[in-house]
Amino acid sequence: MFRGQQTMKRNFLMGAAALAALATLSACGGKQAEEAEAPAAAPEAAAPAETPAAADTPAAAAAPAGGEVTYASFTGDAAAGEKVFAACRTCHVFDEGVNRVGPSLHNIVGRKSGSVPGFNYSEANKNSGVTWTPDVLFEYLEDPKGFMPGTKMAFPGVKDAQKRADLVAYLEAQSK
C-alpha cells in the first residue's frame, strides 16, 4: 500500500472512531435523532390502569384519556431491542454487582426501583415505589425525567414506541 493510501485509511478510521464515540456520548445525555423525528402529535405512553405498580407511578396520573399507547400494543423484538440497547451500554451492563454511571440491569424486569446494592440512587428513584414491569419500563423509557422527576438518569428517552417495545423485550430476555 502506498504511503498516501495508508494516511487516507488511517484518517478514515480515526474519523469513524471519533464519530462512533460522539454518537455513544450523545445517546447518554444529548438529544437523539429519533427524538427530533418524533411526530408532534404522538400520544403519550401509559401503562394499563390494571397494573398496580404502574398506577402508582407519577406518569400514570398524567396519561391522556383514550388512544393510549401501551407495551401490550406492540410485539417486541428482542434482537432489534439489542440494537436499541447500544445507546444504553455507555452507562449500563447486565453483569450482577457491576455498576457504572447507571446501576446494573441484572434481572431488571420485576425488580424494585432503587434496589441495586452499591449504587448511589437519587431520592426520587429510591423512594418511588416503582417495580420495573415491562409496562412500567415501556413508559419510563419514553421520558425518564418526565416519568420520575428528580432521577439522575440523563438519557432523554426512546420516543419511537416500537423501538421502546423492542428494548423492553430485550431487557425481559436478559432478565430470564
Short mmCIF file of N, CA and C in Angstrom, two decimals:
data_model
loop_
_atom_site.label_atom_id
_atom_site.label_comp_id
_atom_site.label_asym_id
_atom_site.label_seq_id
_atom_site.Cartn_x
_atom_site.Cartn_y
_atom_site.Cartn_z
N MET A 1 0.84 -1.17 0.00
CA MET A 1 0.00 0.00 0.00
C MET A 1 0.89 1.24 0.00
N PHE A 2 0.54 2.23 -0.78
CA PHE A 2 1.32 3.45 -0.85
C PHE A 2 1.12 4.28 0.41
N ARG A 3 2.09 5.15 0.67
CA ARG A 3 2.03 5.96 1.89
C ARG A 3 0.78 6.83 1.93
N GLY A 4 0.40 7.41 0.81
CA GLY A 4 -0.79 8.25 0.74
C GLY A 4 -2.05 7.46 1.06
N GLN A 5 -2.10 6.21 0.59
CA GLN A 5 -3.25 5.37 0.87
C GLN A 5 -3.32 5.00 2.35
N GLN A 6 -2.16 4.76 2.95
CA GLN A 6 -2.11 4.44 4.37
C GLN A 6 -2.61 5.62 5.21
N THR A 7 -2.19 6.82 4.81
CA THR A 7 -2.61 8.02 5.53
C THR A 7 -4.13 8.20 5.40
N MET A 8 -4.65 8.02 4.18
CA MET A 8 -6.10 8.14 3.98
C MET A 8 -6.86 7.13 4.82
N LYS A 9 -6.36 5.88 4.83
CA LYS A 9 -7.03 4.83 5.59
C LYS A 9 -7.01 5.15 7.07
N ARG A 10 -5.86 5.61 7.58
CA ARG A 10 -5.74 5.95 8.99
C ARG A 10 -6.68 7.11 9.34
N ASN A 11 -6.72 8.13 8.51
CA ASN A 11 -7.60 9.28 8.76
C ASN A 11 -9.07 8.86 8.74
N PHE A 12 -9.42 7.98 7.80
CA PHE A 12 -10.79 7.50 7.73
C PHE A 12 -11.16 6.75 9.00
N LEU A 13 -10.29 5.85 9.45
CA LEU A 13 -10.56 5.06 10.64
C LEU A 13 -10.64 5.93 11.89
N MET A 14 -9.78 6.93 11.97
CA MET A 14 -9.81 7.83 13.13
C MET A 14 -11.11 8.64 13.13
N GLY A 15 -11.53 9.08 11.96
CA GLY A 15 -12.79 9.82 11.86
C GLY A 15 -13.97 8.96 12.23
N ALA A 16 -13.97 7.72 11.75
CA ALA A 16 -15.06 6.80 12.07
C ALA A 16 -15.12 6.52 13.57
N ALA A 17 -13.96 6.36 14.20
CA ALA A 17 -13.92 6.11 15.64
C ALA A 17 -14.42 7.33 16.41
N ALA A 18 -14.04 8.52 15.97
CA ALA A 18 -14.50 9.74 16.63
C ALA A 18 -16.01 9.89 16.49
N LEU A 19 -16.53 9.59 15.30
CA LEU A 19 -17.98 9.68 15.09
C LEU A 19 -18.73 8.68 15.97
N ALA A 20 -18.20 7.47 16.08
CA ALA A 20 -18.84 6.45 16.93
C ALA A 20 -18.83 6.89 18.40
N ALA A 21 -17.73 7.46 18.85
CA ALA A 21 -17.64 7.93 20.24
C ALA A 21 -18.64 9.06 20.48
N LEU A 22 -18.74 9.97 19.54
CA LEU A 22 -19.68 11.08 19.67
C LEU A 22 -21.12 10.58 19.72
N ALA A 23 -21.44 9.62 18.88
CA ALA A 23 -22.80 9.06 18.87
C ALA A 23 -23.12 8.39 20.20
N THR A 24 -22.16 7.67 20.76
CA THR A 24 -22.36 7.00 22.03
C THR A 24 -22.57 8.00 23.16
N LEU A 25 -21.75 9.04 23.20
CA LEU A 25 -21.89 10.04 24.26
C LEU A 25 -23.18 10.84 24.12
N SER A 26 -23.57 11.15 22.90
CA SER A 26 -24.79 11.93 22.73
C SER A 26 -26.02 11.14 23.14
N ALA A 27 -25.98 9.82 23.01
CA ALA A 27 -27.12 8.99 23.41
C ALA A 27 -27.34 9.04 24.91
N CYS A 28 -26.30 9.28 25.67
CA CYS A 28 -26.43 9.27 27.12
C CYS A 28 -26.95 10.58 27.68
N GLY A 29 -26.65 11.71 27.03
CA GLY A 29 -27.08 12.96 27.62
C GLY A 29 -27.62 13.98 26.64
N GLY A 30 -27.46 13.75 25.37
CA GLY A 30 -27.90 14.72 24.38
C GLY A 30 -29.21 14.32 23.76
N LYS A 31 -29.63 15.08 22.76
CA LYS A 31 -30.86 14.77 22.04
C LYS A 31 -30.57 13.69 21.01
N GLN A 32 -31.47 12.76 20.85
CA GLN A 32 -31.32 11.69 19.87
C GLN A 32 -32.00 12.10 18.59
N ALA A 33 -31.50 11.58 17.47
CA ALA A 33 -32.09 11.87 16.18
C ALA A 33 -33.56 11.45 16.16
N GLU A 34 -33.87 10.31 16.77
CA GLU A 34 -35.25 9.84 16.74
C GLU A 34 -36.18 10.78 17.50
N GLU A 35 -35.65 11.50 18.50
CA GLU A 35 -36.47 12.44 19.24
C GLU A 35 -36.90 13.58 18.32
N ALA A 36 -35.97 14.04 17.46
CA ALA A 36 -36.29 15.11 16.55
C ALA A 36 -37.28 14.66 15.48
N GLU A 37 -37.28 13.38 15.14
CA GLU A 37 -38.15 12.85 14.11
C GLU A 37 -39.54 12.49 14.63
N ALA A 38 -39.71 12.45 15.95
CA ALA A 38 -40.98 12.03 16.52
C ALA A 38 -42.07 13.03 16.15
N PRO A 39 -43.23 12.55 15.71
CA PRO A 39 -44.30 13.47 15.36
C PRO A 39 -44.78 14.24 16.58
N ALA A 40 -45.15 15.49 16.37
CA ALA A 40 -45.55 16.36 17.47
C ALA A 40 -46.81 15.86 18.16
N ALA A 41 -47.67 15.17 17.42
CA ALA A 41 -48.94 14.73 17.99
C ALA A 41 -48.89 13.29 18.48
N ALA A 42 -47.68 12.74 18.70
CA ALA A 42 -47.57 11.36 19.17
C ALA A 42 -48.19 11.25 20.55
N PRO A 43 -49.02 10.25 20.78
CA PRO A 43 -49.65 10.09 22.10
C PRO A 43 -48.63 9.68 23.14
N GLU A 44 -48.87 10.08 24.36
CA GLU A 44 -48.01 9.70 25.48
C GLU A 44 -48.20 8.21 25.76
N ALA A 45 -47.13 7.53 26.15
CA ALA A 45 -47.24 6.13 26.53
C ALA A 45 -47.79 6.05 27.95
N ALA A 46 -48.58 5.04 28.21
CA ALA A 46 -49.12 4.87 29.55
C ALA A 46 -49.30 3.39 29.82
N ALA A 47 -49.03 2.99 31.04
CA ALA A 47 -49.23 1.60 31.44
C ALA A 47 -50.73 1.39 31.67
N PRO A 48 -51.20 0.17 31.46
CA PRO A 48 -52.62 -0.10 31.71
C PRO A 48 -52.97 0.17 33.17
N ALA A 49 -54.18 0.65 33.40
CA ALA A 49 -54.61 1.01 34.75
C ALA A 49 -54.66 -0.20 35.67
N GLU A 50 -54.84 -1.41 35.11
CA GLU A 50 -54.96 -2.57 35.98
C GLU A 50 -53.62 -3.05 36.52
N THR A 51 -52.51 -2.45 36.11
CA THR A 51 -51.20 -2.80 36.65
C THR A 51 -50.98 -1.97 37.91
N PRO A 52 -51.03 -2.56 39.10
CA PRO A 52 -50.94 -1.79 40.34
C PRO A 52 -49.66 -0.96 40.42
N ALA A 53 -48.51 -1.51 40.07
CA ALA A 53 -47.27 -0.76 40.18
C ALA A 53 -47.30 0.43 39.24
N ALA A 54 -47.84 0.27 38.05
CA ALA A 54 -47.87 1.36 37.09
C ALA A 54 -48.85 2.44 37.53
N ALA A 55 -49.94 2.07 38.15
CA ALA A 55 -50.94 3.05 38.57
C ALA A 55 -50.38 3.97 39.64
N ASP A 56 -49.38 3.51 40.39
CA ASP A 56 -48.80 4.31 41.45
C ASP A 56 -47.67 5.20 40.97
N THR A 57 -47.33 5.16 39.68
CA THR A 57 -46.21 5.93 39.18
C THR A 57 -46.63 7.34 38.83
N PRO A 58 -45.70 8.30 38.89
CA PRO A 58 -46.04 9.69 38.61
C PRO A 58 -46.62 9.89 37.22
N ALA A 59 -46.07 9.26 36.20
CA ALA A 59 -46.53 9.50 34.83
C ALA A 59 -47.90 8.89 34.57
N ALA A 60 -48.28 7.86 35.32
CA ALA A 60 -49.58 7.22 35.08
C ALA A 60 -50.72 8.20 35.33
N ALA A 61 -50.54 9.08 36.28
CA ALA A 61 -51.59 10.04 36.59
C ALA A 61 -51.78 11.06 35.46
N ALA A 62 -50.71 11.30 34.66
CA ALA A 62 -50.76 12.29 33.60
C ALA A 62 -51.09 11.69 32.23
N ALA A 63 -51.45 10.42 32.18
CA ALA A 63 -51.72 9.76 30.91
C ALA A 63 -52.96 10.36 30.25
N PRO A 64 -52.91 10.51 28.90
CA PRO A 64 -54.06 11.07 28.21
C PRO A 64 -55.21 10.08 28.17
N ALA A 65 -56.42 10.59 28.09
CA ALA A 65 -57.60 9.73 28.01
C ALA A 65 -57.77 9.25 26.58
N GLY A 66 -57.97 7.96 26.39
CA GLY A 66 -58.21 7.39 25.05
C GLY A 66 -56.96 7.38 24.20
N GLY A 67 -56.88 6.45 23.28
CA GLY A 67 -55.76 6.38 22.33
C GLY A 67 -54.42 6.12 22.98
N GLU A 68 -54.41 5.47 24.11
CA GLU A 68 -53.16 5.22 24.82
C GLU A 68 -52.29 4.23 24.08
N VAL A 69 -50.99 4.47 24.12
CA VAL A 69 -50.02 3.55 23.56
C VAL A 69 -49.42 2.79 24.74
N THR A 70 -49.60 1.47 24.75
CA THR A 70 -49.08 0.65 25.84
C THR A 70 -48.14 -0.40 25.28
N TYR A 71 -47.37 -0.99 26.17
CA TYR A 71 -46.44 -2.03 25.76
C TYR A 71 -47.19 -3.19 25.10
N ALA A 72 -48.37 -3.50 25.61
CA ALA A 72 -49.17 -4.59 25.06
C ALA A 72 -49.63 -4.31 23.63
N SER A 73 -49.54 -3.05 23.18
CA SER A 73 -49.94 -2.68 21.82
C SER A 73 -48.92 -3.14 20.78
N PHE A 74 -47.75 -3.59 21.22
CA PHE A 74 -46.65 -3.92 20.31
C PHE A 74 -46.18 -5.35 20.51
N THR A 75 -45.55 -5.87 19.48
CA THR A 75 -44.84 -7.14 19.58
C THR A 75 -43.36 -6.77 19.65
N GLY A 76 -42.77 -6.90 20.82
CA GLY A 76 -41.37 -6.55 20.99
C GLY A 76 -40.46 -7.59 20.37
N ASP A 77 -39.40 -7.13 19.74
CA ASP A 77 -38.40 -8.00 19.11
C ASP A 77 -37.09 -7.82 19.86
N ALA A 78 -36.72 -8.83 20.65
CA ALA A 78 -35.52 -8.73 21.49
C ALA A 78 -34.26 -8.50 20.66
N ALA A 79 -34.16 -9.10 19.47
CA ALA A 79 -32.97 -8.91 18.63
C ALA A 79 -32.87 -7.45 18.19
N ALA A 80 -33.99 -6.86 17.82
CA ALA A 80 -33.99 -5.44 17.45
C ALA A 80 -33.72 -4.58 18.68
N GLY A 81 -34.22 -5.02 19.82
CA GLY A 81 -34.01 -4.29 21.08
C GLY A 81 -32.56 -4.26 21.49
N GLU A 82 -31.81 -5.29 21.13
CA GLU A 82 -30.37 -5.30 21.44
C GLU A 82 -29.68 -4.14 20.73
N LYS A 83 -30.12 -3.83 19.53
CA LYS A 83 -29.55 -2.70 18.78
C LYS A 83 -29.92 -1.38 19.45
N VAL A 84 -31.14 -1.28 19.94
CA VAL A 84 -31.56 -0.06 20.64
C VAL A 84 -30.75 0.08 21.93
N PHE A 85 -30.47 -1.04 22.59
CA PHE A 85 -29.72 -1.03 23.85
C PHE A 85 -28.30 -0.52 23.68
N ALA A 86 -27.79 -0.48 22.46
CA ALA A 86 -26.43 0.01 22.22
C ALA A 86 -26.24 1.40 22.84
N ALA A 87 -27.26 2.23 22.80
CA ALA A 87 -27.17 3.57 23.40
C ALA A 87 -27.09 3.50 24.93
N CYS A 88 -27.56 2.42 25.51
CA CYS A 88 -27.59 2.28 26.97
C CYS A 88 -26.27 1.72 27.52
N ARG A 89 -25.51 1.05 26.65
CA ARG A 89 -24.28 0.37 27.08
C ARG A 89 -23.23 1.31 27.67
N THR A 90 -23.30 2.57 27.34
CA THR A 90 -22.35 3.53 27.88
C THR A 90 -22.47 3.59 29.41
N CYS A 91 -23.68 3.44 29.90
CA CYS A 91 -23.92 3.60 31.34
C CYS A 91 -24.35 2.33 32.07
N HIS A 92 -24.85 1.33 31.34
CA HIS A 92 -25.41 0.13 31.98
C HIS A 92 -24.83 -1.17 31.42
N VAL A 93 -24.71 -2.17 32.29
CA VAL A 93 -24.35 -3.54 31.91
C VAL A 93 -25.33 -4.49 32.61
N PHE A 94 -25.34 -5.74 32.18
CA PHE A 94 -26.22 -6.74 32.78
C PHE A 94 -25.50 -7.58 33.83
N ASP A 95 -24.20 -7.35 34.03
CA ASP A 95 -23.44 -8.13 35.00
C ASP A 95 -23.91 -7.81 36.41
N GLU A 96 -24.22 -8.86 37.17
CA GLU A 96 -24.67 -8.68 38.55
C GLU A 96 -23.56 -8.03 39.38
N GLY A 97 -23.92 -7.00 40.14
CA GLY A 97 -22.96 -6.34 41.02
C GLY A 97 -22.04 -5.36 40.32
N VAL A 98 -22.19 -5.15 39.02
CA VAL A 98 -21.33 -4.23 38.29
C VAL A 98 -22.13 -2.97 37.96
N ASN A 99 -21.82 -1.91 38.69
CA ASN A 99 -22.47 -0.63 38.44
C ASN A 99 -21.50 0.27 37.69
N ARG A 100 -22.04 1.04 36.80
CA ARG A 100 -21.25 2.03 36.06
C ARG A 100 -21.85 3.39 36.38
N VAL A 101 -21.99 4.23 35.39
CA VAL A 101 -22.66 5.52 35.60
C VAL A 101 -24.09 5.24 36.06
N GLY A 102 -24.68 4.19 35.51
CA GLY A 102 -26.00 3.73 35.92
C GLY A 102 -25.88 2.39 36.63
N PRO A 103 -26.93 1.96 37.31
CA PRO A 103 -26.87 0.68 38.03
C PRO A 103 -26.87 -0.52 37.08
N SER A 104 -26.44 -1.65 37.58
CA SER A 104 -26.52 -2.90 36.83
C SER A 104 -27.97 -3.19 36.47
N LEU A 105 -28.19 -3.69 35.27
CA LEU A 105 -29.54 -4.05 34.84
C LEU A 105 -29.79 -5.55 34.97
N HIS A 106 -28.95 -6.22 35.76
CA HIS A 106 -29.13 -7.65 36.01
C HIS A 106 -30.52 -7.88 36.60
N ASN A 107 -31.32 -8.71 35.94
CA ASN A 107 -32.68 -9.02 36.38
C ASN A 107 -33.53 -7.77 36.64
N ILE A 108 -33.45 -6.81 35.73
CA ILE A 108 -34.19 -5.56 35.89
C ILE A 108 -35.70 -5.78 35.91
N VAL A 109 -36.21 -6.67 35.06
CA VAL A 109 -37.66 -6.87 34.99
C VAL A 109 -38.13 -7.59 36.25
N GLY A 110 -39.04 -6.93 36.97
CA GLY A 110 -39.56 -7.47 38.22
C GLY A 110 -38.87 -6.93 39.46
N ARG A 111 -37.81 -6.16 39.27
CA ARG A 111 -37.04 -5.62 40.40
C ARG A 111 -37.62 -4.29 40.86
N LYS A 112 -37.48 -4.00 42.14
CA LYS A 112 -37.89 -2.72 42.71
C LYS A 112 -36.88 -1.65 42.30
N SER A 113 -37.36 -0.47 41.98
CA SER A 113 -36.51 0.67 41.65
C SER A 113 -35.65 1.04 42.85
N GLY A 114 -34.42 1.42 42.58
CA GLY A 114 -33.53 1.89 43.65
C GLY A 114 -33.01 0.80 44.54
N SER A 115 -32.94 -0.45 44.05
CA SER A 115 -32.59 -1.56 44.94
C SER A 115 -31.27 -2.26 44.64
N VAL A 116 -30.48 -1.76 43.69
CA VAL A 116 -29.20 -2.42 43.40
C VAL A 116 -28.18 -1.99 44.45
N PRO A 117 -27.61 -2.97 45.17
CA PRO A 117 -26.63 -2.64 46.21
C PRO A 117 -25.42 -1.91 45.61
N GLY A 118 -24.95 -0.91 46.33
CA GLY A 118 -23.74 -0.21 45.95
C GLY A 118 -23.95 0.92 44.94
N PHE A 119 -25.18 1.13 44.46
CA PHE A 119 -25.40 2.23 43.52
C PHE A 119 -26.01 3.40 44.27
N ASN A 120 -25.51 4.60 44.00
CA ASN A 120 -25.98 5.82 44.66
C ASN A 120 -27.16 6.41 43.89
N TYR A 121 -28.36 5.95 44.22
CA TYR A 121 -29.58 6.40 43.56
C TYR A 121 -30.00 7.78 44.03
N SER A 122 -30.78 8.46 43.19
CA SER A 122 -31.43 9.70 43.61
C SER A 122 -32.52 9.34 44.61
N GLU A 123 -32.92 10.31 45.42
CA GLU A 123 -34.02 10.09 46.37
C GLU A 123 -35.29 9.74 45.61
N ALA A 124 -35.49 10.39 44.44
CA ALA A 124 -36.69 10.12 43.64
C ALA A 124 -36.76 8.65 43.26
N ASN A 125 -35.64 8.08 42.86
CA ASN A 125 -35.62 6.69 42.44
C ASN A 125 -35.76 5.75 43.64
N LYS A 126 -35.02 6.03 44.71
CA LYS A 126 -35.07 5.17 45.90
C LYS A 126 -36.47 5.13 46.51
N ASN A 127 -37.16 6.25 46.47
CA ASN A 127 -38.45 6.36 47.17
C ASN A 127 -39.66 6.27 46.24
N SER A 128 -39.45 5.85 44.99
CA SER A 128 -40.55 5.86 44.01
C SER A 128 -41.58 4.75 44.25
N GLY A 129 -41.16 3.63 44.83
CA GLY A 129 -42.07 2.51 44.99
C GLY A 129 -42.36 1.78 43.69
N VAL A 130 -41.62 2.10 42.64
CA VAL A 130 -41.83 1.50 41.32
C VAL A 130 -41.24 0.10 41.27
N THR A 131 -41.97 -0.81 40.64
CA THR A 131 -41.44 -2.12 40.28
C THR A 131 -41.32 -2.12 38.77
N TRP A 132 -40.16 -2.52 38.26
CA TRP A 132 -39.87 -2.45 36.82
C TRP A 132 -40.53 -3.60 36.06
N THR A 133 -41.82 -3.48 35.84
CA THR A 133 -42.55 -4.42 34.99
C THR A 133 -42.33 -4.00 33.54
N PRO A 134 -42.62 -4.86 32.56
CA PRO A 134 -42.49 -4.44 31.16
C PRO A 134 -43.30 -3.19 30.84
N ASP A 135 -44.52 -3.10 31.37
CA ASP A 135 -45.36 -1.92 31.12
C ASP A 135 -44.73 -0.65 31.68
N VAL A 136 -44.20 -0.73 32.89
CA VAL A 136 -43.60 0.43 33.53
C VAL A 136 -42.31 0.82 32.80
N LEU A 137 -41.49 -0.16 32.43
CA LEU A 137 -40.27 0.14 31.68
C LEU A 137 -40.60 0.82 30.36
N PHE A 138 -41.64 0.35 29.68
CA PHE A 138 -42.06 0.93 28.41
C PHE A 138 -42.39 2.41 28.59
N GLU A 139 -43.10 2.71 29.64
CA GLU A 139 -43.48 4.10 29.91
C GLU A 139 -42.27 4.93 30.35
N TYR A 140 -41.49 4.40 31.27
CA TYR A 140 -40.31 5.11 31.80
C TYR A 140 -39.32 5.45 30.70
N LEU A 141 -39.06 4.50 29.81
CA LEU A 141 -38.03 4.69 28.79
C LEU A 141 -38.41 5.70 27.72
N GLU A 142 -39.66 6.12 27.70
CA GLU A 142 -40.05 7.18 26.77
C GLU A 142 -39.48 8.52 27.23
N ASP A 143 -39.52 8.78 28.52
CA ASP A 143 -39.07 10.05 29.08
C ASP A 143 -38.75 9.85 30.56
N PRO A 144 -37.53 9.35 30.87
CA PRO A 144 -37.19 9.05 32.26
C PRO A 144 -37.40 10.21 33.23
N LYS A 145 -36.98 11.41 32.86
CA LYS A 145 -37.13 12.55 33.78
C LYS A 145 -38.59 12.98 33.91
N GLY A 146 -39.38 12.79 32.88
CA GLY A 146 -40.81 13.10 32.97
C GLY A 146 -41.56 12.08 33.82
N PHE A 147 -41.15 10.82 33.70
CA PHE A 147 -41.77 9.74 34.47
C PHE A 147 -41.41 9.85 35.94
N MET A 148 -40.12 10.13 36.22
CA MET A 148 -39.61 10.15 37.59
C MET A 148 -38.82 11.44 37.80
N PRO A 149 -39.51 12.55 38.03
CA PRO A 149 -38.80 13.81 38.26
C PRO A 149 -37.81 13.67 39.41
N GLY A 150 -36.59 14.14 39.17
CA GLY A 150 -35.54 14.04 40.19
C GLY A 150 -34.59 12.90 39.96
N THR A 151 -34.86 12.04 38.95
CA THR A 151 -33.93 10.95 38.66
C THR A 151 -32.61 11.51 38.16
N LYS A 152 -31.53 10.78 38.39
CA LYS A 152 -30.22 11.19 37.90
C LYS A 152 -30.00 10.76 36.45
N MET A 153 -30.88 9.92 35.93
CA MET A 153 -30.68 9.41 34.58
C MET A 153 -30.79 10.54 33.57
N ALA A 154 -29.69 10.77 32.82
CA ALA A 154 -29.62 11.88 31.87
C ALA A 154 -30.18 11.50 30.50
N PHE A 155 -30.45 10.24 30.26
CA PHE A 155 -30.92 9.77 28.96
C PHE A 155 -32.25 10.42 28.61
N PRO A 156 -32.39 10.99 27.40
CA PRO A 156 -33.62 11.69 27.05
C PRO A 156 -34.81 10.79 26.74
N GLY A 157 -34.57 9.51 26.55
CA GLY A 157 -35.65 8.58 26.28
C GLY A 157 -35.68 8.08 24.85
N VAL A 158 -36.49 7.06 24.64
CA VAL A 158 -36.70 6.47 23.31
C VAL A 158 -38.12 6.85 22.91
N LYS A 159 -38.25 7.79 22.01
CA LYS A 159 -39.56 8.31 21.63
C LYS A 159 -40.33 7.36 20.72
N ASP A 160 -39.64 6.60 19.88
CA ASP A 160 -40.29 5.67 18.96
C ASP A 160 -40.83 4.48 19.77
N ALA A 161 -42.15 4.33 19.79
CA ALA A 161 -42.78 3.30 20.62
C ALA A 161 -42.37 1.89 20.23
N GLN A 162 -42.19 1.60 18.95
CA GLN A 162 -41.79 0.25 18.55
C GLN A 162 -40.37 -0.04 19.00
N LYS A 163 -39.47 0.93 18.87
CA LYS A 163 -38.09 0.73 19.36
C LYS A 163 -38.08 0.53 20.86
N ARG A 164 -38.95 1.25 21.55
CA ARG A 164 -39.05 1.11 23.00
C ARG A 164 -39.57 -0.27 23.37
N ALA A 165 -40.56 -0.76 22.64
CA ALA A 165 -41.09 -2.11 22.88
C ALA A 165 -40.01 -3.15 22.62
N ASP A 166 -39.22 -2.95 21.58
CA ASP A 166 -38.12 -3.87 21.28
C ASP A 166 -37.10 -3.85 22.41
N LEU A 167 -36.80 -2.67 22.92
CA LEU A 167 -35.85 -2.55 24.03
C LEU A 167 -36.36 -3.26 25.27
N VAL A 168 -37.63 -3.11 25.57
CA VAL A 168 -38.21 -3.78 26.74
C VAL A 168 -38.16 -5.30 26.54
N ALA A 169 -38.44 -5.77 25.32
CA ALA A 169 -38.35 -7.21 25.04
C ALA A 169 -36.93 -7.71 25.28
N TYR A 170 -35.94 -6.91 24.90
CA TYR A 170 -34.54 -7.28 25.12
C TYR A 170 -34.23 -7.31 26.63
N LEU A 171 -34.71 -6.32 27.36
CA LEU A 171 -34.49 -6.31 28.82
C LEU A 171 -35.14 -7.51 29.48
N GLU A 172 -36.34 -7.88 28.99
CA GLU A 172 -37.02 -9.07 29.51
C GLU A 172 -36.20 -10.32 29.23
N ALA A 173 -35.68 -10.44 28.02
CA ALA A 173 -34.89 -11.62 27.64
C ALA A 173 -33.63 -11.72 28.50
N GLN A 174 -33.03 -10.59 28.87
CA GLN A 174 -31.82 -10.60 29.68
C GLN A 174 -32.13 -10.89 31.15
N SER A 175 -33.39 -10.76 31.53
CA SER A 175 -33.79 -10.97 32.93
C SER A 175 -34.22 -12.40 33.21
N LYS A 176 -34.12 -13.28 32.23
CA LYS A 176 -34.56 -14.68 32.41
C LYS A 176 -33.39 -15.56 32.75
#
